[in-house]
mmCIF file of C-alpha atoms in Angstrom:
data_model
loop_
_atom_site.group_PDB
_atom_site.id
_atom_site.type_symbol
_atom_site.label_atom_id
_atom_site.label_comp_id
_atom_site.label_asym_id
_atom_site.label_seq_id
_atom_site.Cartn_x
_atom_site.Cartn_y
_atom_site.Cartn_z
ATOM 1 C CA MET A 5 28.578 0.425 111.821
ATOM 2 C CA PRO A 6 26.289 1.836 109.076
ATOM 3 C CA ARG A 7 22.744 0.485 108.891
ATOM 4 C CA GLY A 8 22.592 -2.715 106.899
ATOM 5 C CA ALA A 9 26.354 -3.273 107.009
ATOM 6 C CA LYS A 10 27.463 -6.746 107.952
ATOM 7 C CA PRO A 11 30.530 -7.428 110.070
ATOM 8 C CA LYS A 12 33.506 -8.342 107.905
ATOM 9 C CA SER A 13 34.669 -11.886 108.338
ATOM 10 C CA TYR A 14 38.152 -12.965 107.402
ATOM 11 C CA ASP A 15 39.472 -16.353 106.357
ATOM 12 C CA GLY A 16 40.949 -18.290 109.304
ATOM 13 C CA THR A 17 44.280 -18.874 107.511
ATOM 14 C CA LEU A 18 44.602 -15.114 106.896
ATOM 15 C CA VAL A 19 43.935 -14.388 110.560
ATOM 16 C CA GLU A 20 46.518 -16.955 111.672
ATOM 17 C CA SER A 21 49.082 -15.599 109.177
ATOM 18 C CA VAL A 22 48.597 -12.080 110.526
ATOM 19 C CA ARG A 23 48.815 -13.364 114.132
ATOM 20 C CA ARG A 24 52.020 -15.332 113.406
ATOM 21 C CA MET A 25 53.740 -12.550 111.421
ATOM 22 C CA TYR A 26 52.871 -9.926 114.023
ATOM 23 C CA ALA A 27 54.222 -12.165 116.784
ATOM 24 C CA GLU A 28 57.460 -12.493 114.768
ATOM 25 C CA GLY A 29 57.876 -8.720 115.026
ATOM 26 C CA LEU A 30 56.670 -7.499 111.631
ATOM 27 C CA THR A 31 54.759 -4.222 111.503
ATOM 28 C CA GLN A 32 51.204 -3.972 110.226
ATOM 29 C CA ALA A 33 52.488 -2.301 107.049
ATOM 30 C CA GLU A 34 55.083 -5.051 106.490
ATOM 31 C CA ILE A 35 52.427 -7.737 106.966
ATOM 32 C CA GLY A 36 50.222 -5.920 104.488
ATOM 33 C CA VAL A 37 52.973 -5.918 101.861
ATOM 34 C CA ALA A 38 53.733 -9.597 102.455
ATOM 35 C CA LEU A 39 50.073 -10.624 102.164
ATOM 36 C CA GLY A 40 49.044 -8.168 99.438
ATOM 37 C CA LEU A 41 46.817 -6.151 101.775
ATOM 38 C CA THR A 42 46.749 -2.597 103.027
ATOM 39 C CA GLN A 43 47.885 -1.712 106.532
ATOM 40 C CA LYS A 44 44.290 -0.700 107.317
ATOM 41 C CA ILE A 45 42.985 -4.171 106.450
ATOM 42 C CA VAL A 46 45.688 -5.773 108.619
ATOM 43 C CA PHE A 47 44.665 -3.403 111.428
ATOM 44 C CA ASN A 48 41.012 -4.412 111.009
ATOM 45 C CA VAL A 49 41.887 -8.139 111.021
ATOM 46 C CA MET A 50 43.806 -7.623 114.252
ATOM 47 C CA ARG A 51 41.033 -5.568 115.838
ATOM 48 C CA ARG A 52 38.239 -7.945 114.893
ATOM 49 C CA HIS A 53 40.167 -11.011 116.060
ATOM 50 C CA SER A 54 41.528 -9.575 119.329
ATOM 51 C CA ILE A 55 45.185 -9.495 118.277
ATOM 52 C CA ARG A 56 46.650 -6.893 120.627
ATOM 53 C CA ALA A 57 48.754 -4.227 118.961
ATOM 54 C CA ARG A 58 52.154 -3.360 120.368
ATOM 55 C CA VAL A 59 52.820 0.083 121.793
ATOM 56 C CA ALA A 60 54.468 2.127 119.060
ATOM 57 C CA ALA A 61 58.185 2.559 119.662
ATOM 58 C CA LYS A 62 59.456 6.095 120.053
ATOM 59 C CA ARG A 63 61.360 7.020 116.927
ATOM 60 C CA ASP A 64 64.430 9.201 116.675
ATOM 61 C CA GLN A 65 63.135 12.479 115.230
ATOM 62 C CA PHE A 66 66.203 14.594 115.920
ATOM 63 C CA GLY A 67 68.141 16.372 113.184
ATOM 64 C CA SER A 68 68.421 14.625 109.840
ATOM 65 C CA SER A 69 66.202 11.770 111.100
ATOM 66 C CA ASN A 70 63.244 14.155 110.977
ATOM 67 C CA HIS A 71 61.225 14.098 107.744
ATOM 68 C CA ALA A 72 61.073 17.915 107.712
ATOM 69 C CA TRP A 73 64.841 18.409 108.133
ATOM 70 C CA LYS A 74 66.201 21.105 105.788
ATOM 71 C CA GLY A 75 69.806 21.122 106.972
ATOM 72 C CA ASP A 76 71.638 24.312 106.022
ATOM 73 C CA LEU A 77 68.561 25.536 104.113
ATOM 74 C CA ALA A 78 66.561 25.919 107.345
ATOM 75 C CA GLY A 79 64.977 29.253 108.147
ATOM 76 C CA LYS A 80 65.865 31.648 110.929
ATOM 77 C CA SER A 81 63.329 30.263 113.411
ATOM 78 C CA ALA A 82 64.453 26.657 112.823
ATOM 79 C CA LEU A 83 68.090 27.639 113.369
ATOM 80 C CA HIS A 84 67.167 29.367 116.615
ATOM 81 C CA ARG A 85 65.225 26.281 117.778
ATOM 82 C CA ARG A 86 68.395 24.262 117.138
ATOM 83 C CA LEU A 87 70.369 26.711 119.281
ATOM 84 C CA TYR A 88 67.893 26.462 122.152
ATOM 85 C CA SER A 89 67.825 22.689 121.837
ATOM 86 C CA ARG A 90 71.598 22.386 121.975
ATOM 87 C CA PHE A 91 72.590 25.179 124.356
ATOM 88 C CA GLY A 92 69.396 25.980 126.280
ATOM 89 C CA LYS A 93 67.991 29.408 127.004
ATOM 90 C CA PRO A 94 70.758 32.023 127.348
ATOM 91 C CA SER A 95 71.035 33.609 130.794
ATOM 92 C CA HIS A 96 74.082 35.842 130.501
ATOM 93 C CA CYS A 97 75.687 38.218 128.016
ATOM 94 C CA SER A 98 79.003 37.250 126.458
ATOM 95 C CA GLN A 99 79.700 40.939 125.663
ATOM 96 C CA CYS A 100 78.988 42.906 128.842
ATOM 97 C CA GLY A 101 78.810 39.956 131.249
ATOM 98 C CA THR A 102 75.439 40.831 132.759
ATOM 99 C CA SER A 103 73.081 38.175 134.028
ATOM 100 C CA GLU A 104 70.469 40.736 135.140
ATOM 101 C CA ALA A 105 68.965 41.651 131.736
ATOM 102 C CA ALA A 106 65.295 41.063 130.969
ATOM 103 C CA HIS A 107 65.972 39.347 127.615
ATOM 104 C CA TYR A 108 68.827 37.397 126.075
ATOM 105 C CA ASP A 109 69.290 36.310 122.459
ATOM 106 C CA TYR A 110 71.721 34.251 120.443
ATOM 107 C CA ALA A 111 73.528 36.617 118.105
ATOM 108 C CA ASN A 112 75.213 35.312 114.965
ATOM 109 C CA LEU A 113 78.810 36.482 114.858
ATOM 110 C CA THR A 114 79.971 36.196 111.243
ATOM 111 C CA GLY A 115 76.985 35.420 109.004
ATOM 112 C CA GLN A 116 77.509 31.643 109.036
ATOM 113 C CA TYR A 117 73.946 31.088 110.241
ATOM 114 C CA GLU A 118 73.944 27.297 109.789
ATOM 115 C CA ASP A 119 77.008 26.925 112.083
ATOM 116 C CA LEU A 120 75.656 26.625 115.624
ATOM 117 C CA GLU A 121 79.105 27.386 117.035
ATOM 118 C CA ASP A 122 78.958 30.828 115.340
ATOM 119 C CA TYR A 123 76.506 32.275 117.872
ATOM 120 C CA ALA A 124 77.036 33.979 121.214
ATOM 121 C CA PRO A 125 74.531 34.708 123.966
ATOM 122 C CA MET A 126 73.948 38.447 124.342
ATOM 123 C CA CYS A 127 71.599 40.703 126.228
ATOM 124 C CA ARG A 128 69.159 42.431 123.884
ATOM 125 C CA SER A 129 71.040 45.739 124.157
ATOM 126 C CA CYS A 130 74.427 44.241 123.217
ATOM 127 C CA HIS A 131 72.806 42.169 120.458
ATOM 128 C CA TRP A 132 71.305 45.267 118.820
ATOM 129 C CA LYS A 133 74.585 47.176 119.148
ATOM 130 C CA TYR A 134 76.489 44.221 117.691
ATOM 131 C CA ASP A 135 74.090 43.872 114.752
ATOM 132 C CA GLU A 136 74.271 47.601 114.006
ATOM 133 C CA LYS A 137 78.076 47.409 114.017
ATOM 134 C CA ILE A 138 77.950 44.528 111.531
ATOM 135 C CA LEU A 139 75.458 46.420 109.342
ATOM 136 C CA ASN A 140 77.703 49.503 109.378
ATOM 137 C CA ILE A 141 80.727 47.419 108.352
ATOM 138 C CA THR A 142 78.685 45.865 105.537
ATOM 139 C CA ARG A 143 77.497 49.304 104.341
ATOM 140 C CA VAL A 144 81.079 50.637 104.369
ATOM 141 C CA LEU A 145 82.299 47.608 102.395
ATOM 142 C CA GLU A 146 79.449 47.917 99.866
ATOM 143 C CA SER A 147 80.008 51.663 99.345
ATOM 144 C CA SER A 148 83.777 51.218 98.836
ATOM 145 C CA HIS A 149 83.109 48.679 96.068
ATOM 146 C CA GLY A 150 80.497 50.853 94.329
#
């Protein structure tokens, strides 16, 4: 506490209102709205009057429940994190069948990057060959339209 500062004292009816509302299951923020206070003031009332706070409940942060969710607008790294989350780390190649390679990747098959079912696990060698084949097809298509 800063020098010269006095401990804040709160009205007994306010303290009992906070105690009762918190016991009824309201959050500190909800109590603050109901009483015209900030959450920080409610927190301080609870702390200074020995009202034990509940352990915060684990929230669902998966997919669209996450505040940073971008859906189909997600970047390449976010899409790959979704793949690893859903399917795990690849350990075999869907092209050559090896499970002895040093590195495996998820290769997108048709350019539908947001579709997690449009990926296949491949060893790095097959992935590069597959991508080059796709690039060559794209170049051929672009040059025939030019």
